[in-house]
Tab-separated table of C-alpha atoms in Angstrom:
chain	number	residue	atom	x	y	z
A	1	MET	CA	0.000	0.000	0.000
A	2	ASN	CA	1.469	3.335	-1.026
A	3	TYR	CA	1.361	6.606	0.908
A	4	ARG	CA	-1.640	7.938	-1.003
A	5	ASP	CA	-3.753	4.880	-0.182
A	6	GLN	CA	-2.925	5.183	3.512
A	7	ARG	CA	-4.206	8.755	3.781
A	8	ASN	CA	-7.781	9.556	4.737
A	9	TYR	CA	-8.472	12.290	2.144
A	10	GLU	CA	-11.785	13.257	3.726
A	11	ASN	CA	-12.913	9.608	3.517
A	12	LEU	CA	-12.844	9.690	-0.294
A	13	THR	CA	-10.549	6.646	-0.327
A	14	LYS	CA	-13.405	4.760	1.354
A	15	ARG	CA	-16.406	5.863	-0.701
A	16	ILE	CA	-17.450	8.469	-3.231
A	17	TYR	CA	-21.233	8.407	-3.283
A	18	PRO	CA	-23.335	9.607	-6.208
A	19	GLY	CA	-24.296	13.137	-5.252
A	20	VAL	CA	-27.294	15.386	-5.759
A	21	GLY	CA	-27.531	19.141	-6.148
A	22	ALA	CA	-24.799	21.603	-7.002
A	23	TYR	CA	-22.417	20.181	-4.391
A	24	ASP	CA	-22.840	16.408	-4.935
A	25	ILE	CA	-24.387	15.725	-1.542
A	26	PRO	CA	-24.862	11.977	-0.848
A	27	GLN	CA	-28.538	11.016	-0.959
A	28	LEU	CA	-30.086	9.350	2.106
A	29	GLU	CA	-32.859	6.774	1.973
A	30	PRO	CA	-36.139	7.408	3.854
A	31	VAL	CA	-36.777	5.679	7.183
A	32	GLN	CA	-40.026	4.958	9.005
A	33	PHE	CA	-40.049	5.630	12.736
A	34	ASP	CA	-41.462	3.314	15.403
A	35	ARG	CA	-42.560	5.560	18.264
A	36	LYS	CA	-42.649	2.709	20.779
A	37	ALA	CA	-40.239	3.246	23.667
A	38	CYS	CA	-37.142	4.532	21.939
A	39	GLU	CA	-34.955	6.695	24.148
A	40	PHE	CA	-32.309	8.811	22.430
A	41	ILE	CA	-28.886	9.249	23.989
A	42	PRO	CA	-25.971	11.446	22.848
A	43	PHE	CA	-23.160	9.921	20.822
A	44	SER	CA	-20.798	10.785	23.677
A	45	ALA	CA	-22.671	8.260	25.877
A	46	ALA	CA	-23.072	5.526	23.247
A	47	ALA	CA	-20.003	3.490	24.163
A	48	ARG	CA	-21.214	3.132	27.775
A	49	CYS	CA	-24.756	2.177	26.811
A	50	LYS	CA	-25.722	-1.434	27.584
A	51	ASP	CA	-29.262	-1.693	26.197
A	52	ARG	CA	-28.484	-0.484	22.685
A	53	ALA	CA	-31.180	-2.312	20.741
A	54	SER	CA	-33.943	-0.192	22.297
A	55	LYS	CA	-32.178	3.167	22.008
A	56	GLY	CA	-31.286	5.731	19.393
A	57	VAL	CA	-28.217	7.955	19.097
A	58	HIS	CA	-28.331	11.699	18.529
A	59	PHE	CA	-25.564	14.258	17.885
A	60	PHE	CA	-27.092	17.349	19.480
A	61	ILE	CA	-23.877	17.981	21.369
A	62	ASP	CA	-20.748	20.053	20.746
A	63	ASP	CA	-19.017	19.153	17.484
A	64	TYR	CA	-15.735	18.249	19.170
A	65	ARG	CA	-17.500	15.351	20.906
A	66	PHE	CA	-18.205	13.549	17.642
A	67	THR	CA	-15.678	14.723	15.025
A	68	ARG	CA	-13.833	11.462	15.703
A	69	LEU	CA	-16.657	9.675	13.880
A	70	TRP	CA	-15.736	11.611	10.733
A	71	SER	CA	-12.012	11.032	11.245
A	72	ALA	CA	-12.308	7.269	11.793
A	73	PRO	CA	-15.824	6.042	10.905
A	74	ASP	CA	-14.886	2.358	10.781
A	75	ASN	CA	-13.958	2.450	14.464
A	76	TYR	CA	-17.576	3.153	15.391
A	77	MET	CA	-19.609	1.148	12.861
A	78	PRO	CA	-19.835	-2.079	14.932
A	79	MET	CA	-21.105	-0.121	17.945
A	80	LEU	CA	-23.598	2.015	16.021
A	81	GLN	CA	-25.006	-1.037	14.236
A	82	GLU	CA	-26.308	-2.217	17.614
A	83	PHE	CA	-28.621	0.770	18.098
A	84	LYS	CA	-32.221	0.952	16.924
A	85	TYR	CA	-31.693	4.303	15.201
A	86	VAL	CA	-28.778	6.657	14.604
A	87	MET	CA	-29.262	10.285	13.618
A	88	THR	CA	-26.875	11.952	11.224
A	89	PRO	CA	-24.191	14.118	12.893
A	90	ASP	CA	-25.322	17.646	13.685
A	91	PHE	CA	-22.250	19.453	12.367
A	92	SER	CA	-22.703	23.154	13.098
A	93	MET	CA	-23.954	25.561	10.417
A	94	TYR	CA	-23.906	28.895	12.223
A	95	THR	CA	-24.972	31.921	10.206
A	96	ASP	CA	-21.576	33.584	10.733
A	97	TYR	CA	-19.697	30.573	9.330
A	98	PRO	CA	-18.307	31.040	5.799
A	99	LYS	CA	-20.663	29.397	3.316
A	100	VAL	CA	-17.983	26.936	2.243
A	101	MET	CA	-17.762	25.626	5.831
A	102	GLN	CA	-21.527	25.310	6.076
A	103	ILE	CA	-21.652	23.296	2.852
A	104	TYR	CA	-18.690	21.183	3.976
A	105	ASN	CA	-20.496	20.333	7.212
A	106	HIS	CA	-23.660	19.466	5.293
A	107	TYR	CA	-21.621	17.175	3.041
A	108	ARG	CA	-19.915	15.481	6.008
A	109	LYS	CA	-23.268	14.857	7.653
A	110	HIS	CA	-24.554	13.132	4.540
A	111	TRP	CA	-21.433	11.134	3.872
A	112	ILE	CA	-21.620	9.678	7.377
A	113	GLY	CA	-25.347	9.024	6.946
A	114	ALA	CA	-24.834	7.195	3.648
A	115	TYR	CA	-21.984	5.165	5.143
A	116	LEU	CA	-24.152	4.187	8.117
A	117	GLN	CA	-26.972	3.125	5.799
A	118	GLU	CA	-24.527	1.031	3.803
A	119	TYR	CA	-23.799	-0.831	7.053
A	120	GLY	CA	-27.490	-1.497	7.630
A	121	VAL	CA	-28.095	1.215	10.231
A	122	GLN	CA	-31.540	2.837	10.463
A	123	VAL	CA	-30.499	6.441	9.854
A	124	ILE	CA	-32.653	9.402	10.868
A	125	PRO	CA	-31.632	12.555	8.954
A	126	THR	CA	-30.851	15.571	11.126
A	127	ILE	CA	-32.007	18.666	9.246
A	128	CYS	CA	-29.932	21.826	9.652
A	129	TRP	CA	-29.967	25.254	8.051
A	130	SER	CA	-28.498	28.691	8.708
A	131	ASP	CA	-30.249	31.598	6.970
A	132	GLU	CA	-32.542	31.725	3.952
A	133	SER	CA	-29.647	31.570	1.489
A	134	SER	CA	-28.831	28.060	2.764
A	135	TYR	CA	-32.170	26.725	1.472
A	136	GLU	CA	-30.524	26.477	-1.955
A	137	TRP	CA	-28.505	23.449	-0.765
A	138	CYS	CA	-29.234	22.530	2.878
A	139	PHE	CA	-32.062	20.134	1.959
A	140	ASP	CA	-30.079	18.400	-0.805
A	141	GLY	CA	-29.699	14.702	-0.104
A	142	GLU	CA	-32.480	14.609	2.485
A	143	PRO	CA	-35.235	12.035	1.899
A	144	GLU	CA	-38.851	13.061	1.457
A	145	HIS	CA	-41.762	11.547	3.404
A	146	SER	CA	-39.393	10.216	6.054
A	147	VAL	CA	-38.751	10.695	9.728
A	148	VAL	CA	-36.362	13.614	10.317
A	149	ALA	CA	-34.850	15.281	13.387
A	150	VAL	CA	-34.327	18.924	14.290
A	151	SER	CA	-33.023	20.790	17.323
A	152	SER	CA	-34.217	24.138	18.649
A	153	VAL	CA	-31.520	24.356	21.332
A	154	GLY	CA	-29.787	27.735	21.171
A	155	THR	CA	-32.179	29.094	18.533
A	156	GLN	CA	-34.756	30.724	20.812
A	157	LEU	CA	-32.479	33.217	22.575
A	158	ASN	CA	-33.684	36.295	20.698
A	159	ARG	CA	-36.276	37.356	18.151
A	160	LYS	CA	-33.914	37.146	15.164
A	161	SER	CA	-32.581	33.654	15.890
A	162	LYS	CA	-36.089	32.358	16.583
A	163	GLU	CA	-37.332	33.864	13.331
A	164	LEU	CA	-34.510	32.175	11.388
A	165	PHE	CA	-35.317	28.855	13.022
A	166	VAL	CA	-39.058	28.996	12.337
A	167	LYS	CA	-38.528	30.077	8.704
A	168	GLY	CA	-36.082	27.236	8.142
A	169	TYR	CA	-38.393	24.761	9.843
A	170	ASN	CA	-41.305	25.773	7.615
A	171	ALA	CA	-39.087	25.564	4.523
A	172	MET	CA	-38.038	22.066	5.590
A	173	VAL	CA	-41.662	20.939	6.006
A	174	GLU	CA	-42.618	22.388	2.619
A	175	ARG	CA	-39.641	20.803	0.860
A	176	LEU	CA	-39.422	17.371	2.523
A	177	HIS	CA	-42.982	16.629	3.707
A	178	PRO	CA	-41.676	14.667	6.705
A	179	GLU	CA	-43.833	11.862	8.063
A	180	THR	CA	-42.520	12.376	11.607
A	181	ILE	CA	-40.372	15.143	13.109
A	182	ILE	CA	-38.249	14.277	16.141
A	183	PHE	CA	-37.782	17.537	17.981
A	184	TYR	CA	-34.908	18.035	20.425
A	185	GLY	CA	-35.588	20.909	22.804
A	186	ASN	CA	-38.540	23.253	23.177
A	187	VAL	CA	-41.071	23.328	20.353
A	188	PRO	CA	-42.018	26.864	19.262
A	189	ALA	CA	-45.772	27.376	18.923
A	190	GLU	CA	-45.295	28.191	15.230
A	191	CYS	CA	-43.889	24.725	14.421
A	192	MET	CA	-46.486	22.298	13.105
A	193	GLY	CA	-46.371	18.633	12.083
A	194	ASN	CA	-46.331	15.126	13.510
A	195	ILE	CA	-43.841	16.026	16.233
A	196	VAL	CA	-42.180	13.659	18.702
A	197	ARG	CA	-40.350	15.718	21.311
A	198	ILE	CA	-37.262	14.533	23.166
A	199	ARG	CA	-35.991	16.554	26.082
A	200	ALA	CA	-32.641	18.277	25.985
A	201	PHE	CA	-30.012	17.280	28.545
A	202	GLN	CA	-30.381	20.557	30.455
A	203	GLU	CA	-34.081	19.854	31.029
A	204	LYS	CA	-33.293	16.418	32.453
A	205	PHE	CA	-30.504	17.908	34.561
A	206	ASN	CA	-32.790	20.594	35.993
A	207	GLU	CA	-35.494	18.023	36.694
A	208	ALA	CA	-33.010	15.814	38.514
A	209	LYS	CA	-31.900	18.762	40.679
A	210	CYS	CA	-35.523	19.514	41.577
A	211	ASN	CA	-35.953	15.911	42.652
A	212	GLY	CA	-32.964	16.170	44.998
A	213	TRP	CA	-30.301	14.698	42.731
């Protein structure tokens, strides 16, 4: 094996998936969601989880806690195959990020999702956007009429950020027609659809403190 074959090259030596849209985003297949007793845990807690078959994995945590999945995906495939569902990584797409970084993070999310699906994992697409200009590409590769996941954490701090979130959410519903929307965090009154809410860690932490934890 020569030096070139040993390098990662953004995982392109592993797979180059047929892409859609202007930026060749890997296409994900739709998934149907069974609402029966599926608790979602963060990727950072997945290795310690014992009852994996009844749980799902989410990535609504700081990016540094899961970038290792992008750097070495094969190290985590056997573990993630044991979970009922795995969401696609929620790589950040802040509005003040350069557009090229936003698109790169969207691509990475989809490459990981396609790789997981290739390994037989039930993948739930995490839908992310920044501002209205991102609608040109941020839904590329997402399946229609599928279960999807979104997070409102950090988006309700002021009027502008809430407005951006609600506009993007409505654009997502109009574009993808999701069958079920898994919602991490508080659900704004303006957000409609077949919503399944999962509580953010801070809510569980505050509840535990109130109960004397």
